[in-house]
JSON list of C-alpha atoms in Angstrom, two decimals:
[
{"chain": "A", "resi": 1, "resn": "UNK", "atom": "CA", "xyz": [112.46, 68.01, 92.28]},
{"chain": "A", "resi": 2, "resn": "UNK", "atom": "CA", "xyz": [114.66, 69.87, 89.83]},
{"chain": "A", "resi": 3, "resn": "UNK", "atom": "CA", "xyz": [113.86, 69.35, 86.16]},
{"chain": "A", "resi": 4, "resn": "UNK", "atom": "CA", "xyz": [113.78, 71.00, 82.76]},
{"chain": "A", "resi": 5, "resn": "UNK", "atom": "CA", "xyz": [111.17, 70.56, 80.05]},
{"chain": "A", "resi": 6, "resn": "UNK", "atom": "CA", "xyz": [112.62, 70.98, 76.56]},
{"chain": "A", "resi": 7, "resn": "UNK", "atom": "CA", "xyz": [110.74, 70.93, 73.27]},
{"chain": "A", "resi": 8, "resn": "UNK", "atom": "CA", "xyz": [113.01, 69.49, 70.57]},
{"chain": "A", "resi": 9, "resn": "UNK", "atom": "CA", "xyz": [110.30, 69.59, 67.89]},
{"chain": "A", "resi": 10, "resn": "UNK", "atom": "CA", "xyz": [110.22, 65.86, 67.17]},
{"chain": "A", "resi": 11, "resn": "UNK", "atom": "CA", "xyz": [110.12, 64.97, 70.86]},
{"chain": "A", "resi": 12, "resn": "UNK", "atom": "CA", "xyz": [109.73, 66.50, 74.30]},
{"chain": "A", "resi": 13, "resn": "UNK", "atom": "CA", "xyz": [112.46, 66.02, 76.88]},
{"chain": "A", "resi": 14, "resn": "UNK", "atom": "CA", "xyz": [111.81, 65.76, 80.61]},
{"chain": "A", "resi": 15, "resn": "UNK", "atom": "CA", "xyz": [115.32, 66.14, 82.09]},
{"chain": "A", "resi": 16, "resn": "UNK", "atom": "CA", "xyz": [115.63, 65.35, 85.80]},
{"chain": "A", "resi": 17, "resn": "UNK", "atom": "CA", "xyz": [118.41, 66.64, 88.06]},
{"chain": "A", "resi": 18, "resn": "UNK", "atom": "CA", "xyz": [119.65, 65.81, 91.54]},
{"chain": "A", "resi": 19, "resn": "UNK", "atom": "CA", "xyz": [117.08, 64.37, 93.95]},
{"chain": "A", "resi": 20, "resn": "UNK", "atom": "CA", "xyz": [113.74, 63.04, 92.65]},
{"chain": "A", "resi": 21, "resn": "UNK", "atom": "CA", "xyz": [111.11, 63.67, 95.32]},
{"chain": "A", "resi": 22, "resn": "UNK", "atom": "CA", "xyz": [107.92, 63.48, 93.29]},
{"chain": "A", "resi": 23, "resn": "UNK", "atom": "CA", "xyz": [106.66, 67.03, 93.63]},
{"chain": "A", "resi": 24, "resn": "UNK", "atom": "CA", "xyz": [106.65, 70.17, 91.49]},
{"chain": "A", "resi": 25, "resn": "UNK", "atom": "CA", "xyz": [105.63, 68.60, 88.17]},
{"chain": "A", "resi": 26, "resn": "UNK", "atom": "CA", "xyz": [105.20, 70.26, 84.76]},
{"chain": "A", "resi": 27, "resn": "UNK", "atom": "CA", "xyz": [101.80, 71.66, 83.87]},
{"chain": "A", "resi": 28, "resn": "UNK", "atom": "CA", "xyz": [99.13, 70.26, 81.53]},
{"chain": "A", "resi": 29, "resn": "UNK", "atom": "CA", "xyz": [100.42, 72.24, 78.54]},
{"chain": "A", "resi": 30, "resn": "UNK", "atom": "CA", "xyz": [103.52, 70.01, 78.53]},
{"chain": "A", "resi": 31, "resn": "UNK", "atom": "CA", "xyz": [101.44, 66.84, 78.75]},
{"chain": "A", "resi": 32, "resn": "UNK", "atom": "CA", "xyz": [99.40, 67.97, 75.74]},
{"chain": "A", "resi": 33, "resn": "UNK", "atom": "CA", "xyz": [102.61, 68.71, 73.82]},
{"chain": "A", "resi": 34, "resn": "UNK", "atom": "CA", "xyz": [103.96, 65.23, 74.58]},
{"chain": "A", "resi": 35, "resn": "UNK", "atom": "CA", "xyz": [100.79, 63.59, 73.27]},
{"chain": "A", "resi": 36, "resn": "UNK", "atom": "CA", "xyz": [100.76, 65.80, 70.15]},
{"chain": "A", "resi": 37, "resn": "UNK", "atom": "CA", "xyz": [104.35, 64.99, 69.15]},
{"chain": "A", "resi": 38, "resn": "UNK", "atom": "CA", "xyz": [104.03, 61.37, 70.33]},
{"chain": "A", "resi": 39, "resn": "UNK", "atom": "CA", "xyz": [107.52, 61.07, 71.78]},
{"chain": "A", "resi": 40, "resn": "UNK", "atom": "CA", "xyz": [109.02, 61.66, 75.24]},
{"chain": "A", "resi": 41, "resn": "UNK", "atom": "CA", "xyz": [112.64, 61.43, 76.33]},
{"chain": "A", "resi": 42, "resn": "UNK", "atom": "CA", "xyz": [112.91, 61.09, 80.10]},
{"chain": "A", "resi": 43, "resn": "UNK", "atom": "CA", "xyz": [116.58, 61.79, 80.83]},
{"chain": "A", "resi": 44, "resn": "UNK", "atom": "CA", "xyz": [117.67, 60.81, 84.34]},
{"chain": "A", "resi": 45, "resn": "UNK", "atom": "CA", "xyz": [121.40, 61.06, 83.60]},
{"chain": "A", "resi": 46, "resn": "UNK", "atom": "CA", "xyz": [121.90, 63.74, 86.26]},
{"chain": "A", "resi": 47, "resn": "UNK", "atom": "CA", "xyz": [119.73, 62.13, 88.95]},
{"chain": "A", "resi": 48, "resn": "UNK", "atom": "CA", "xyz": [121.69, 61.50, 92.15]},
{"chain": "A", "resi": 49, "resn": "UNK", "atom": "CA", "xyz": [118.97, 59.51, 93.91]},
{"chain": "A", "resi": 50, "resn": "UNK", "atom": "CA", "xyz": [115.23, 58.85, 93.93]},
{"chain": "A", "resi": 51, "resn": "UNK", "atom": "CA", "xyz": [113.22, 59.36, 97.11]},
{"chain": "A", "resi": 52, "resn": "UNK", "atom": "CA", "xyz": [109.78, 59.56, 95.47]},
{"chain": "A", "resi": 53, "resn": "UNK", "atom": "CA", "xyz": [107.37, 56.77, 96.34]},
{"chain": "A", "resi": 54, "resn": "UNK", "atom": "CA", "xyz": [107.36, 54.09, 93.61]},
{"chain": "A", "resi": 55, "resn": "UNK", "atom": "CA", "xyz": [103.57, 53.85, 93.57]},
{"chain": "A", "resi": 56, "resn": "UNK", "atom": "CA", "xyz": [103.29, 57.65, 93.25]},
{"chain": "A", "resi": 57, "resn": "UNK", "atom": "CA", "xyz": [105.69, 57.55, 90.29]},
{"chain": "A", "resi": 58, "resn": "UNK", "atom": "CA", "xyz": [103.68, 54.74, 88.68]},
{"chain": "A", "resi": 59, "resn": "UNK", "atom": "CA", "xyz": [100.42, 56.65, 89.21]},
{"chain": "A", "resi": 60, "resn": "UNK", "atom": "CA", "xyz": [101.90, 59.79, 87.69]},
{"chain": "A", "resi": 61, "resn": "UNK", "atom": "CA", "xyz": [103.17, 57.88, 84.63]},
{"chain": "A", "resi": 62, "resn": "UNK", "atom": "CA", "xyz": [99.79, 56.22, 84.19]},
{"chain": "A", "resi": 63, "resn": "UNK", "atom": "CA", "xyz": [97.86, 59.50, 84.48]},
{"chain": "A", "resi": 64, "resn": "UNK", "atom": "CA", "xyz": [99.98, 61.16, 81.79]},
{"chain": "A", "resi": 65, "resn": "UNK", "atom": "CA", "xyz": [99.85, 58.14, 79.47]},
{"chain": "A", "resi": 66, "resn": "UNK", "atom": "CA", "xyz": [96.06, 57.97, 79.77]},
{"chain": "A", "resi": 67, "resn": "UNK", "atom": "CA", "xyz": [95.93, 61.34, 77.96]},
{"chain": "A", "resi": 68, "resn": "UNK", "atom": "CA", "xyz": [96.98, 59.65, 74.73]},
{"chain": "A", "resi": 69, "resn": "UNK", "atom": "CA", "xyz": [99.53, 57.28, 73.27]},
{"chain": "A", "resi": 70, "resn": "UNK", "atom": "CA", "xyz": [103.18, 58.26, 73.02]},
{"chain": "A", "resi": 71, "resn": "UNK", "atom": "CA", "xyz": [106.56, 56.55, 72.98]},
{"chain": "A", "resi": 72, "resn": "UNK", "atom": "CA", "xyz": [108.87, 57.01, 75.93]},
{"chain": "A", "resi": 73, "resn": "UNK", "atom": "CA", "xyz": [112.62, 56.50, 76.02]},
{"chain": "A", "resi": 74, "resn": "UNK", "atom": "CA", "xyz": [114.12, 56.54, 79.51]},
{"chain": "A", "resi": 75, "resn": "UNK", "atom": "CA", "xyz": [117.84, 57.26, 79.93]},
{"chain": "A", "resi": 76, "resn": "UNK", "atom": "CA", "xyz": [119.32, 56.22, 83.28]},
{"chain": "A", "resi": 77, "resn": "UNK", "atom": "CA", "xyz": [123.03, 55.37, 83.41]},
{"chain": "A", "resi": 78, "resn": "UNK", "atom": "CA", "xyz": [122.92, 54.73, 87.19]},
{"chain": "A", "resi": 79, "resn": "UNK", "atom": "CA", "xyz": [121.95, 51.12, 87.96]},
{"chain": "A", "resi": 80, "resn": "UNK", "atom": "CA", "xyz": [119.89, 52.21, 90.98]},
{"chain": "A", "resi": 81, "resn": "UNK", "atom": "CA", "xyz": [117.98, 54.91, 89.08]},
{"chain": "A", "resi": 82, "resn": "UNK", "atom": "CA", "xyz": [117.53, 52.57, 86.09]},
{"chain": "A", "resi": 83, "resn": "UNK", "atom": "CA", "xyz": [116.05, 49.88, 88.34]},
{"chain": "A", "resi": 84, "resn": "UNK", "atom": "CA", "xyz": [113.84, 52.31, 90.25]},
{"chain": "A", "resi": 85, "resn": "UNK", "atom": "CA", "xyz": [112.29, 53.70, 87.07]},
{"chain": "A", "resi": 86, "resn": "UNK", "atom": "CA", "xyz": [111.75, 50.17, 85.69]},
{"chain": "A", "resi": 87, "resn": "UNK", "atom": "CA", "xyz": [110.06, 49.19, 88.93]},
{"chain": "A", "resi": 88, "resn": "UNK", "atom": "CA", "xyz": [107.74, 52.21, 88.72]},
{"chain": "A", "resi": 89, "resn": "UNK", "atom": "CA", "xyz": [106.80, 51.17, 85.17]},
{"chain": "A", "resi": 90, "resn": "UNK", "atom": "CA", "xyz": [105.94, 47.67, 86.38]},
{"chain": "A", "resi": 91, "resn": "UNK", "atom": "CA", "xyz": [103.37, 49.16, 88.76]},
{"chain": "A", "resi": 92, "resn": "UNK", "atom": "CA", "xyz": [101.87, 51.44, 86.10]},
{"chain": "A", "resi": 93, "resn": "UNK", "atom": "CA", "xyz": [99.31, 48.86, 85.05]},
{"chain": "A", "resi": 94, "resn": "UNK", "atom": "CA", "xyz": [97.58, 48.30, 81.73]},
{"chain": "A", "resi": 95, "resn": "UNK", "atom": "CA", "xyz": [96.65, 51.19, 79.46]},
{"chain": "A", "resi": 96, "resn": "UNK", "atom": "CA", "xyz": [93.80, 51.39, 76.92]},
{"chain": "A", "resi": 97, "resn": "UNK", "atom": "CA", "xyz": [96.26, 52.11, 74.08]},
{"chain": "A", "resi": 98, "resn": "UNK", "atom": "CA", "xyz": [99.82, 51.10, 73.20]},
{"chain": "A", "resi": 99, "resn": "UNK", "atom": "CA", "xyz": [102.44, 53.07, 75.11]},
{"chain": "A", "resi": 100, "resn": "UNK", "atom": "CA", "xyz": [105.86, 51.69, 74.25]},
{"chain": "A", "resi": 101, "resn": "UNK", "atom": "CA", "xyz": [108.58, 52.41, 76.78]},
{"chain": "A", "resi": 102, "resn": "UNK", "atom": "CA", "xyz": [112.24, 51.45, 76.44]},
{"chain": "A", "resi": 103, "resn": "UNK", "atom": "CA", "xyz": [115.10, 51.93, 78.90]},
{"chain": "A", "resi": 104, "resn": "UNK", "atom": "CA", "xyz": [118.63, 52.93, 77.92]},
{"chain": "A", "resi": 105, "resn": "UNK", "atom": "CA", "xyz": [121.90, 53.67, 79.65]},
{"chain": "A", "resi": 106, "resn": "UNK", "atom": "CA", "xyz": [123.12, 55.95, 76.83]},
{"chain": "A", "resi": 107, "resn": "UNK", "atom": "CA", "xyz": [121.26, 59.03, 75.62]},
{"chain": "A", "resi": 108, "resn": "UNK", "atom": "CA", "xyz": [122.31, 58.61, 71.98]},
{"chain": "A", "resi": 109, "resn": "UNK", "atom": "CA", "xyz": [120.70, 55.15, 71.76]},
{"chain": "A", "resi": 110, "resn": "UNK", "atom": "CA", "xyz": [117.53, 56.44, 73.44]},
{"chain": "A", "resi": 111, "resn": "UNK", "atom": "CA", "xyz": [117.13, 59.34, 71.01]},
{"chain": "A", "resi": 112, "resn": "UNK", "atom": "CA", "xyz": [117.81, 57.07, 68.02]},
{"chain": "A", "resi": 113, "resn": "UNK", "atom": "CA", "xyz": [115.09, 54.65, 69.16]},
{"chain": "A", "resi": 114, "resn": "UNK", "atom": "CA", "xyz": [112.70, 57.49, 69.90]},
{"chain": "A", "resi": 115, "resn": "UNK", "atom": "CA", "xyz": [113.12, 58.99, 66.43]},
{"chain": "A", "resi": 116, "resn": "UNK", "atom": "CA", "xyz": [112.80, 55.78, 64.42]},
{"chain": "A", "resi": 117, "resn": "UNK", "atom": "CA", "xyz": [110.60, 56.69, 61.44]},
{"chain": "A", "resi": 118, "resn": "UNK", "atom": "CA", "xyz": [106.97, 55.70, 61.51]},
{"chain": "A", "resi": 119, "resn": "UNK", "atom": "CA", "xyz": [107.11, 54.47, 65.08]},
{"chain": "A", "resi": 120, "resn": "UNK", "atom": "CA", "xyz": [105.51, 57.34, 66.96]},
{"chain": "A", "resi": 121, "resn": "UNK", "atom": "CA", "xyz": [102.64, 56.06, 69.09]},
{"chain": "A", "resi": 122, "resn": "UNK", "atom": "CA", "xyz": [100.61, 59.15, 68.17]},
{"chain": "A", "resi": 123, "resn": "UNK", "atom": "CA", "xyz": [101.06, 58.93, 64.47]}
]
């Protein structure tokens, strides 16, 4: 799975490219950074297709969100990718703390929502 992790200061970006298989994930230092800043942008604009198992994706999302609360904005212009990521979220299950997630088709709207003042899940 091709991806880039980018630290934008106010939020961390997990940018996916090409084929999403569900392997080769970022290390724990990135997960800690996400929890510290309280905001994650998951940008799937350049995803061609998703072949990762939905339940694996849901388990991964849950394991990261159990580390601490943070907001997540998901950008997925493709209807198929958008629906796949929403389906994975549905299987994530309940969390012991609030973990707001919103889905967007346009990156600008996602970043604006993510950066709304006073709305970081971590602080």
